[in-house]
Amino acid sequence: MANPAEAIIGGLLIEMFFAFILYGITTLQTFIYFQKYPGDRFSLKALVATVWILETVHTAFCMEFIYAYLIEGFGNYDGFLDVNWGIGVTVVASSGIALCVQGYYTWRVWVVSGNSVIWTIVIGTFALLRVAFGIASAILSYEYPNWETFRSTKKSLVTISGGLGSAALVDMLVALTLTFYLKRGRHTWHKESNSMVNRILLYAVNTGAITGTASLLCVLLFAVKKSSLVFLGLVMVQGKLYANSLLGSLNARSHIRSKGSLPAYSSSSGSSGFRVTSPRPSYIRPVEVFQHTVVQDDSINTTDSLGEFDLKNMKEGELA
């Protein structure tokens, strides 16, 4: 007889391993950030600290519910059908992390687009919808504390698909708007900056693709794999992907700038936080300054002026 725990919770356990590894990377990136960028604005430091605290809470309750399923409920296969109370807390914490990260990306769009109100409102609205759907899903997990009942209701399908779909849409819109405005502004920068712009675009697109794909997979697994909790583990991993994408983009600033001049997001360069740096023109040559020391013999009359020296003799090193 096959072990029912393997089919129900085996995939969830493996995904939890990856989630805990990502939390370790988040902690390391948080430490690196505060070491490398002590001059950042307080608001940005507070954002990073908030994300790390929410990540810590999220990880703690992930440990709680996996411990409850596998240790406290050891041998009780019917216990796998219960929605553990800690899962609702992790969903709320994950929604908070997504709000912080996507809020920061929305601010990036606001800056890069030249304060475009339309794009900022559209992206910000979907980011808030993702949080609203997440909180609604957490409430439903307490209203329907059984997985079979929870997954059979249309409410849960609407809240989960709506929340994760909104998150994927925000990721796509952020990547598209950053790509559009950065490409459009290339003519105002030096040619040497183009490769740096490509690096920023590549990072933005890849980040949005990873988190967006994770969101869509969560919805598909929730709708298709009714007899497994594998979708739940991917939801937990997704929140940590958001945290690492934020910290990765912040910590990568010095690395990208070291490659040359580029349009840079800076938290300490004025109110907008966005600046374009340009390299020193190649036609400017360094100026070499030489110091010539003249030693005068004591026998020379001190009343002689310096203008009476023969420049030719000075050049040859002979002083009369």
mmCIF file of C-alpha atoms in Angstrom:
data_model
loop_
_atom_site.group_PDB
_atom_site.id
_atom_site.type_symbol
_atom_site.label_atom_id
_atom_site.label_comp_id
_atom_site.label_asym_id
_atom_site.label_seq_id
_atom_site.Cartn_x
_atom_site.Cartn_y
_atom_site.Cartn_z
ATOM 1 C CA MET A 1 0.000 0.000 0.000
ATOM 2 C CA ALA A 2 1.381 3.401 -1.024
ATOM 3 C CA ASN A 3 2.034 5.954 1.658
ATOM 4 C CA PRO A 4 -0.672 8.662 1.287
ATOM 5 C CA ALA A 5 1.628 11.250 2.909
ATOM 6 C CA GLU A 6 3.923 11.133 -0.118
ATOM 7 C CA ALA A 7 1.186 12.142 -2.552
ATOM 8 C CA ILE A 8 -0.405 14.755 -0.309
ATOM 9 C CA ILE A 9 2.494 16.467 1.398
ATOM 10 C CA GLY A 10 5.699 15.151 -0.215
ATOM 11 C CA GLY A 11 5.942 17.954 -2.763
ATOM 12 C CA LEU A 12 5.136 20.531 -0.074
ATOM 13 C CA LEU A 13 8.022 19.319 2.093
ATOM 14 C CA ILE A 14 10.536 19.610 -0.765
ATOM 15 C CA GLU A 15 9.306 23.103 -1.596
ATOM 16 C CA MET A 16 9.697 24.085 2.057
ATOM 17 C CA PHE A 17 13.374 23.136 1.841
ATOM 18 C CA PHE A 18 13.816 25.570 -1.050
ATOM 19 C CA ALA A 19 11.832 28.246 0.808
ATOM 20 C CA PHE A 20 14.112 27.992 3.853
ATOM 21 C CA ILE A 21 17.197 28.249 1.637
ATOM 22 C CA LEU A 22 15.755 31.386 0.056
ATOM 23 C CA TYR A 23 15.167 32.834 3.516
ATOM 24 C CA GLY A 24 18.851 32.321 4.286
ATOM 25 C CA ILE A 25 19.742 34.160 1.074
ATOM 26 C CA THR A 26 17.345 36.951 2.054
ATOM 27 C CA THR A 27 19.052 37.320 5.430
ATOM 28 C CA LEU A 28 22.487 37.420 3.791
ATOM 29 C CA GLN A 29 21.369 40.013 1.253
ATOM 30 C CA THR A 30 19.869 42.140 4.019
ATOM 31 C CA PHE A 31 23.190 42.097 5.882
ATOM 32 C CA ILE A 32 25.088 42.990 2.698
ATOM 33 C CA TYR A 33 22.710 45.853 1.967
ATOM 34 C CA PHE A 34 23.200 47.554 5.327
ATOM 35 C CA GLN A 35 26.962 47.100 5.016
ATOM 36 C CA LYS A 36 27.261 48.481 1.475
ATOM 37 C CA TYR A 37 24.713 51.287 1.488
ATOM 38 C CA PRO A 38 24.785 53.092 4.849
ATOM 39 C CA GLY A 39 24.063 56.372 3.050
ATOM 40 C CA ASP A 40 20.663 55.338 1.675
ATOM 41 C CA ARG A 41 17.606 57.233 2.799
ATOM 42 C CA PHE A 42 15.871 56.127 5.978
ATOM 43 C CA SER A 43 12.699 55.217 4.081
ATOM 44 C CA LEU A 44 14.567 52.719 1.911
ATOM 45 C CA LYS A 45 16.343 51.220 4.911
ATOM 46 C CA ALA A 46 12.994 50.917 6.691
ATOM 47 C CA LEU A 47 11.560 49.143 3.636
ATOM 48 C CA VAL A 48 14.387 46.590 3.639
ATOM 49 C CA ALA A 49 14.033 46.028 7.385
ATOM 50 C CA THR A 50 10.259 45.583 7.048
ATOM 51 C CA VAL A 51 10.660 43.023 4.269
ATOM 52 C CA TRP A 52 13.167 41.044 6.338
ATOM 53 C CA ILE A 53 10.893 41.088 9.420
ATOM 54 C CA LEU A 54 7.925 39.897 7.369
ATOM 55 C CA GLU A 55 10.140 37.217 5.834
ATOM 56 C CA THR A 56 11.164 36.057 9.295
ATOM 57 C CA VAL A 57 7.531 35.850 10.441
ATOM 58 C CA HIS A 58 6.618 34.054 7.223
ATOM 59 C CA THR A 59 9.398 31.504 7.675
ATOM 60 C CA ALA A 60 8.548 30.906 11.337
ATOM 61 C CA PHE A 61 4.938 30.017 10.559
ATOM 62 C CA CYS A 62 6.022 27.891 7.582
ATOM 63 C CA MET A 63 8.044 25.866 10.091
ATOM 64 C CA GLU A 64 5.030 25.746 12.410
ATOM 65 C CA PHE A 65 2.562 24.234 9.965
ATOM 66 C CA ILE A 66 5.011 21.757 8.415
ATOM 67 C CA TYR A 67 5.969 20.638 11.937
ATOM 68 C CA ALA A 68 2.291 20.255 12.825
ATOM 69 C CA TYR A 69 1.594 18.133 9.763
ATOM 70 C CA LEU A 70 4.631 15.842 9.967
ATOM 71 C CA ILE A 71 5.538 15.648 13.674
ATOM 72 C CA GLU A 72 2.507 16.466 15.781
ATOM 73 C CA GLY A 73 0.234 14.670 13.319
ATOM 74 C CA PHE A 74 2.594 11.768 12.665
ATOM 75 C CA GLY A 75 0.616 8.762 11.440
ATOM 76 C CA ASN A 76 -2.626 10.757 11.281
ATOM 77 C CA TYR A 77 -3.296 10.907 7.574
ATOM 78 C CA ASP A 78 -6.677 12.526 8.083
ATOM 79 C CA GLY A 79 -4.840 15.475 9.644
ATOM 80 C CA PHE A 80 -3.463 16.366 6.221
ATOM 81 C CA LEU A 81 -6.983 17.408 5.242
ATOM 82 C CA ASP A 82 -7.099 20.119 7.920
ATOM 83 C CA VAL A 83 -6.049 23.667 7.099
ATOM 84 C CA ASN A 84 -3.490 24.505 9.763
ATOM 85 C CA TRP A 85 -4.050 27.851 11.492
ATOM 86 C CA GLY A 86 -0.517 29.039 10.693
ATOM 87 C CA ILE A 87 -1.166 28.947 6.954
ATOM 88 C CA GLY A 88 -3.416 32.002 7.146
ATOM 89 C CA VAL A 89 -0.638 33.943 8.881
ATOM 90 C CA THR A 90 1.856 33.017 6.166
ATOM 91 C CA VAL A 91 -0.568 34.187 3.469
ATOM 92 C CA VAL A 92 -0.977 37.581 5.166
ATOM 93 C CA ALA A 93 2.806 37.916 5.631
ATOM 94 C CA SER A 94 3.383 36.974 1.989
ATOM 95 C CA SER A 95 0.846 39.616 0.916
ATOM 96 C CA GLY A 96 2.708 42.200 2.985
ATOM 97 C CA ILE A 97 6.012 41.273 1.343
ATOM 98 C CA ALA A 98 4.451 41.544 -2.109
ATOM 99 C CA LEU A 99 3.017 44.956 -1.234
ATOM 100 C CA CYS A 100 6.424 46.267 -0.130
ATOM 101 C CA VAL A 101 8.266 44.921 -3.167
ATOM 102 C CA GLN A 102 5.681 45.827 -5.785
ATOM 103 C CA GLY A 103 5.208 49.210 -4.149
ATOM 104 C CA TYR A 104 8.917 49.866 -4.631
ATOM 105 C CA TYR A 105 8.702 48.764 -8.260
ATOM 106 C CA THR A 106 5.701 51.044 -8.745
ATOM 107 C CA TRP A 107 7.804 53.923 -7.435
ATOM 108 C CA ARG A 108 10.493 52.993 -9.963
ATOM 109 C CA VAL A 109 7.932 53.228 -12.742
ATOM 110 C CA TRP A 110 6.845 56.632 -11.416
ATOM 111 C CA VAL A 111 10.429 57.901 -11.540
ATOM 112 C CA VAL A 112 11.516 56.386 -14.853
ATOM 113 C CA SER A 113 8.288 57.355 -16.640
ATOM 114 C CA GLY A 114 8.701 61.010 -15.677
ATOM 115 C CA ASN A 115 5.909 60.919 -13.065
ATOM 116 C CA SER A 116 3.340 59.178 -15.252
ATOM 117 C CA VAL A 117 0.123 59.213 -13.216
ATOM 118 C CA ILE A 118 -1.738 56.724 -15.404
ATOM 119 C CA TRP A 119 0.840 53.926 -15.271
ATOM 120 C CA THR A 120 1.456 54.466 -11.568
ATOM 121 C CA ILE A 121 -2.258 54.258 -10.720
ATOM 122 C CA VAL A 122 -2.824 51.175 -12.881
ATOM 123 C CA ILE A 123 0.127 49.233 -11.446
ATOM 124 C CA GLY A 124 -0.552 50.429 -7.894
ATOM 125 C CA THR A 125 -4.210 49.367 -8.132
ATOM 126 C CA PHE A 126 -3.336 45.805 -9.123
ATOM 127 C CA ALA A 127 -0.705 45.668 -6.375
ATOM 128 C CA LEU A 128 -3.357 46.601 -3.809
ATOM 129 C CA LEU A 129 -5.779 44.056 -5.297
ATOM 130 C CA ARG A 130 -3.158 41.362 -4.764
ATOM 131 C CA VAL A 131 -3.047 42.252 -1.054
ATOM 132 C CA ALA A 132 -6.850 42.388 -0.762
ATOM 133 C CA PHE A 133 -7.253 38.962 -2.381
ATOM 134 C CA GLY A 134 -4.506 37.574 -0.157
ATOM 135 C CA ILE A 135 -6.209 38.750 3.027
ATOM 136 C CA ALA A 136 -9.513 37.355 1.754
ATOM 137 C CA SER A 137 -7.856 33.970 1.130
ATOM 138 C CA ALA A 138 -6.479 33.980 4.685
ATOM 139 C CA ILE A 139 -9.942 34.683 6.092
ATOM 140 C CA LEU A 140 -11.429 31.862 4.027
ATOM 141 C CA SER A 141 -8.805 29.459 5.391
ATOM 142 C CA TYR A 142 -10.294 29.994 8.860
ATOM 143 C CA GLU A 143 -13.864 29.925 7.594
ATOM 144 C CA TYR A 144 -13.286 26.604 5.785
ATOM 145 C CA PRO A 145 -10.683 24.739 7.901
ATOM 146 C CA ASN A 146 -10.800 21.637 5.679
ATOM 147 C CA TRP A 147 -8.844 21.458 2.417
ATOM 148 C CA GLU A 148 -11.567 19.569 0.530
ATOM 149 C CA THR A 149 -14.180 22.153 1.498
ATOM 150 C CA PHE A 150 -11.821 25.073 0.961
ATOM 151 C CA ARG A 151 -10.760 24.010 -2.527
ATOM 152 C CA SER A 152 -14.292 23.142 -3.636
ATOM 153 C CA THR A 153 -15.692 26.630 -2.970
ATOM 154 C CA LYS A 154 -15.773 29.233 -5.722
ATOM 155 C CA LYS A 155 -14.759 31.915 -3.231
ATOM 156 C CA SER A 156 -11.351 30.373 -2.656
ATOM 157 C CA LEU A 157 -10.755 29.910 -6.371
ATOM 158 C CA VAL A 158 -11.653 33.558 -7.008
ATOM 159 C CA THR A 159 -9.468 34.940 -4.205
ATOM 160 C CA ILE A 160 -6.429 32.787 -4.987
ATOM 161 C CA SER A 161 -6.590 33.170 -8.757
ATOM 162 C CA GLY A 162 -7.394 36.866 -8.398
ATOM 163 C CA GLY A 163 -4.524 37.512 -5.987
ATOM 164 C CA LEU A 164 -1.895 35.553 -7.869
ATOM 165 C CA GLY A 165 -3.176 36.810 -11.219
ATOM 166 C CA SER A 166 -2.902 40.413 -10.023
ATOM 167 C CA ALA A 167 0.634 39.748 -8.835
ATOM 168 C CA ALA A 168 1.612 38.308 -12.222
ATOM 169 C CA LEU A 169 0.021 41.270 -14.010
ATOM 170 C CA VAL A 170 1.941 43.764 -11.854
ATOM 171 C CA ASP A 171 5.218 41.978 -12.621
ATOM 172 C CA MET A 172 4.471 42.070 -16.346
ATOM 173 C CA LEU A 173 3.441 45.736 -16.357
ATOM 174 C CA VAL A 174 6.512 46.793 -14.378
ATOM 175 C CA ALA A 175 8.828 44.972 -16.778
ATOM 176 C CA LEU A 176 7.095 46.406 -19.847
ATOM 177 C CA THR A 177 6.991 50.015 -18.626
ATOM 178 C CA LEU A 178 10.618 49.994 -17.471
ATOM 179 C CA THR A 179 11.661 48.532 -20.810
ATOM 180 C CA PHE A 180 9.669 51.102 -22.764
ATOM 181 C CA TYR A 181 10.869 54.196 -20.919
ATOM 182 C CA LEU A 182 14.498 53.114 -20.629
ATOM 183 C CA LYS A 183 14.690 52.329 -24.332
ATOM 184 C CA ARG A 184 12.990 55.601 -25.207
ATOM 185 C CA GLY A 185 15.472 57.587 -23.123
ATOM 186 C CA ARG A 186 18.574 56.054 -24.684
ATOM 187 C CA HIS A 187 19.100 58.963 -27.076
ATOM 188 C CA THR A 188 19.787 61.266 -24.118
ATOM 189 C CA TRP A 189 22.673 59.147 -22.809
ATOM 190 C CA HIS A 190 26.173 58.434 -24.022
ATOM 191 C CA LYS A 191 26.748 55.398 -26.201
ATOM 192 C CA GLU A 192 28.863 53.850 -23.452
ATOM 193 C CA SER A 193 25.723 53.621 -21.288
ATOM 194 C CA ASN A 194 23.802 51.355 -23.676
ATOM 195 C CA SER A 195 25.317 48.144 -22.339
ATOM 196 C CA MET A 196 24.439 49.217 -18.813
ATOM 197 C CA VAL A 197 20.867 49.933 -19.853
ATOM 198 C CA ASN A 198 20.713 46.439 -21.340
ATOM 199 C CA ARG A 199 21.778 45.009 -17.983
ATOM 200 C CA ILE A 200 18.980 46.855 -16.194
ATOM 201 C CA LEU A 201 16.424 45.744 -18.771
ATOM 202 C CA LEU A 202 17.582 42.142 -18.596
ATOM 203 C CA TYR A 203 17.343 42.129 -14.816
ATOM 204 C CA ALA A 204 13.869 43.715 -14.812
ATOM 205 C CA VAL A 205 12.477 41.304 -17.403
ATOM 206 C CA ASN A 206 13.991 38.206 -15.804
ATOM 207 C CA THR A 207 12.755 39.155 -12.344
ATOM 208 C CA GLY A 208 9.227 39.741 -13.576
ATOM 209 C CA ALA A 209 9.291 36.515 -15.570
ATOM 210 C CA ILE A 210 10.334 34.390 -12.574
ATOM 211 C CA THR A 211 7.806 35.781 -10.103
ATOM 212 C CA GLY A 212 5.051 35.946 -12.717
ATOM 213 C CA THR A 213 5.610 32.335 -13.747
ATOM 214 C CA ALA A 214 5.503 31.240 -10.106
ATOM 215 C CA SER A 215 2.137 33.008 -9.681
ATOM 216 C CA LEU A 216 0.616 31.300 -12.716
ATOM 217 C CA LEU A 217 1.920 27.890 -11.634
ATOM 218 C CA CYS A 218 0.335 28.353 -8.212
ATOM 219 C CA VAL A 219 -3.086 28.969 -9.792
ATOM 220 C CA LEU A 220 -2.758 25.967 -12.116
ATOM 221 C CA LEU A 221 -1.659 23.600 -9.355
ATOM 222 C CA PHE A 222 -4.455 24.799 -7.066
ATOM 223 C CA ALA A 223 -7.068 24.108 -9.749
ATOM 224 C CA VAL A 224 -5.627 20.853 -11.115
ATOM 225 C CA LYS A 225 -3.838 18.995 -8.268
ATOM 226 C CA LYS A 226 -6.817 18.651 -5.942
ATOM 227 C CA SER A 227 -5.307 15.776 -3.957
ATOM 228 C CA SER A 228 -1.986 17.459 -3.228
ATOM 229 C CA LEU A 229 -0.718 20.479 -1.292
ATOM 230 C CA VAL A 230 2.074 21.143 -3.770
ATOM 231 C CA PHE A 231 0.473 24.483 -4.704
ATOM 232 C CA LEU A 232 0.861 25.662 -1.109
ATOM 233 C CA GLY A 233 4.617 25.177 -1.121
ATOM 234 C CA LEU A 234 4.954 27.174 -4.324
ATOM 235 C CA VAL A 235 2.936 30.007 -2.747
ATOM 236 C CA MET A 236 5.453 30.057 0.117
ATOM 237 C CA VAL A 237 8.405 30.078 -2.292
ATOM 238 C CA GLN A 238 6.879 32.912 -4.312
ATOM 239 C CA GLY A 239 6.903 35.331 -1.381
ATOM 240 C CA LYS A 240 10.613 34.704 -0.843
ATOM 241 C CA LEU A 241 11.311 35.245 -4.528
ATOM 242 C CA TYR A 242 9.814 38.713 -4.194
ATOM 243 C CA ALA A 243 11.995 39.548 -1.189
ATOM 244 C CA ASN A 244 15.157 38.385 -2.935
ATOM 245 C CA SER A 245 14.287 40.272 -6.123
ATOM 246 C CA LEU A 246 14.041 43.521 -4.153
ATOM 247 C CA LEU A 247 17.273 42.999 -2.230
ATOM 248 C CA GLY A 248 19.065 41.761 -5.335
ATOM 249 C CA SER A 249 18.136 44.891 -7.283
ATOM 250 C CA LEU A 250 19.316 47.141 -4.440
ATOM 251 C CA ASN A 251 22.599 45.325 -3.880
ATOM 252 C CA ALA A 252 23.359 45.178 -7.607
ATOM 253 C CA ARG A 253 23.565 48.971 -7.940
ATOM 254 C CA SER A 254 27.258 49.265 -7.117
ATOM 255 C CA HIS A 255 28.135 46.320 -9.376
ATOM 256 C CA ILE A 256 26.283 47.794 -12.349
ATOM 257 C CA ARG A 257 27.758 51.239 -11.807
ATOM 258 C CA SER A 258 31.264 49.827 -11.611
ATOM 259 C CA LYS A 259 30.876 48.603 -15.200
ATOM 260 C CA GLY A 260 30.593 52.156 -16.424
ATOM 261 C CA SER A 261 28.171 54.991 -16.675
ATOM 262 C CA LEU A 262 24.509 54.173 -16.591
ATOM 263 C CA PRO A 263 21.087 55.462 -15.646
ATOM 264 C CA ALA A 264 21.039 54.601 -11.953
ATOM 265 C CA TYR A 265 18.406 54.337 -9.263
ATOM 266 C CA SER A 266 19.831 56.187 -6.309
ATOM 267 C CA SER A 267 18.133 56.783 -2.982
ATOM 268 C CA SER A 268 20.384 59.684 -2.046
ATOM 269 C CA SER A 269 20.544 61.748 -5.227
ATOM 270 C CA GLY A 270 17.712 64.180 -4.868
ATOM 271 C CA SER A 271 13.976 63.824 -4.548
ATOM 272 C CA SER A 272 13.435 61.612 -7.555
ATOM 273 C CA GLY A 273 16.090 59.066 -6.780
ATOM 274 C CA PHE A 274 16.944 58.690 -10.455
ATOM 275 C CA ARG A 275 19.990 60.113 -12.138
ATOM 276 C CA VAL A 276 22.021 59.710 -15.292
ATOM 277 C CA THR A 277 25.771 59.779 -14.984
ATOM 278 C CA SER A 278 28.087 60.329 -17.935
ATOM 279 C CA PRO A 279 31.701 59.373 -18.450
ATOM 280 C CA ARG A 280 34.536 61.849 -18.815
ATOM 281 C CA PRO A 281 34.938 62.741 -22.495
ATOM 282 C CA SER A 282 37.822 60.941 -24.149
ATOM 283 C CA TYR A 283 39.255 64.192 -25.545
ATOM 284 C CA ILE A 284 40.173 65.505 -22.095
ATOM 285 C CA ARG A 285 43.828 64.716 -21.472
ATOM 286 C CA PRO A 286 45.481 64.655 -18.075
ATOM 287 C CA VAL A 287 47.722 67.630 -17.322
ATOM 288 C CA GLU A 288 51.150 66.819 -15.934
ATOM 289 C CA VAL A 289 52.684 69.332 -13.549
ATOM 290 C CA PHE A 290 56.457 69.333 -12.932
ATOM 291 C CA GLN A 291 58.167 71.078 -10.081
ATOM 292 C CA HIS A 292 61.646 72.597 -10.748
ATOM 293 C CA THR A 293 63.756 73.335 -7.678
ATOM 294 C CA VAL A 294 66.599 75.866 -8.039
ATOM 295 C CA VAL A 295 69.407 75.864 -5.480
ATOM 296 C CA GLN A 296 71.192 79.242 -5.145
ATOM 297 C CA ASP A 297 74.763 79.539 -3.898
ATOM 298 C CA ASP A 298 75.268 81.737 -0.829
ATOM 299 C CA SER A 299 77.940 83.746 -2.657
ATOM 300 C CA ILE A 300 75.387 85.301 -4.975
ATOM 301 C CA ASN A 301 74.417 88.794 -4.029
ATOM 302 C CA THR A 302 71.032 88.679 -2.376
ATOM 303 C CA THR A 303 70.147 92.020 -3.927
ATOM 304 C CA ASP A 304 70.054 90.458 -7.397
ATOM 305 C CA SER A 305 66.574 89.904 -8.644
ATOM 306 C CA LEU A 306 65.426 86.636 -10.032
ATOM 307 C CA GLY A 307 65.006 88.276 -13.424
ATOM 308 C CA GLU A 308 68.775 88.691 -13.771
ATOM 309 C CA PHE A 309 69.396 84.941 -14.098
ATOM 310 C CA ASP A 310 70.270 83.686 -17.526
ATOM 311 C CA LEU A 311 67.431 81.320 -18.511
ATOM 312 C CA LYS A 312 69.765 79.410 -20.793
ATOM 313 C CA ASN A 313 72.191 78.722 -17.958
ATOM 314 C CA MET A 314 69.333 77.691 -15.679
ATOM 315 C CA LYS A 315 68.209 75.177 -18.252
ATOM 316 C CA GLU A 316 71.720 73.718 -18.443
ATOM 317 C CA GLY A 317 71.949 73.593 -14.655
ATOM 318 C CA GLU A 318 74.684 76.306 -14.405
ATOM 319 C CA LEU A 319 74.119 79.163 -11.967
ATOM 320 C CA ALA A 320 76.494 82.109 -11.976
#
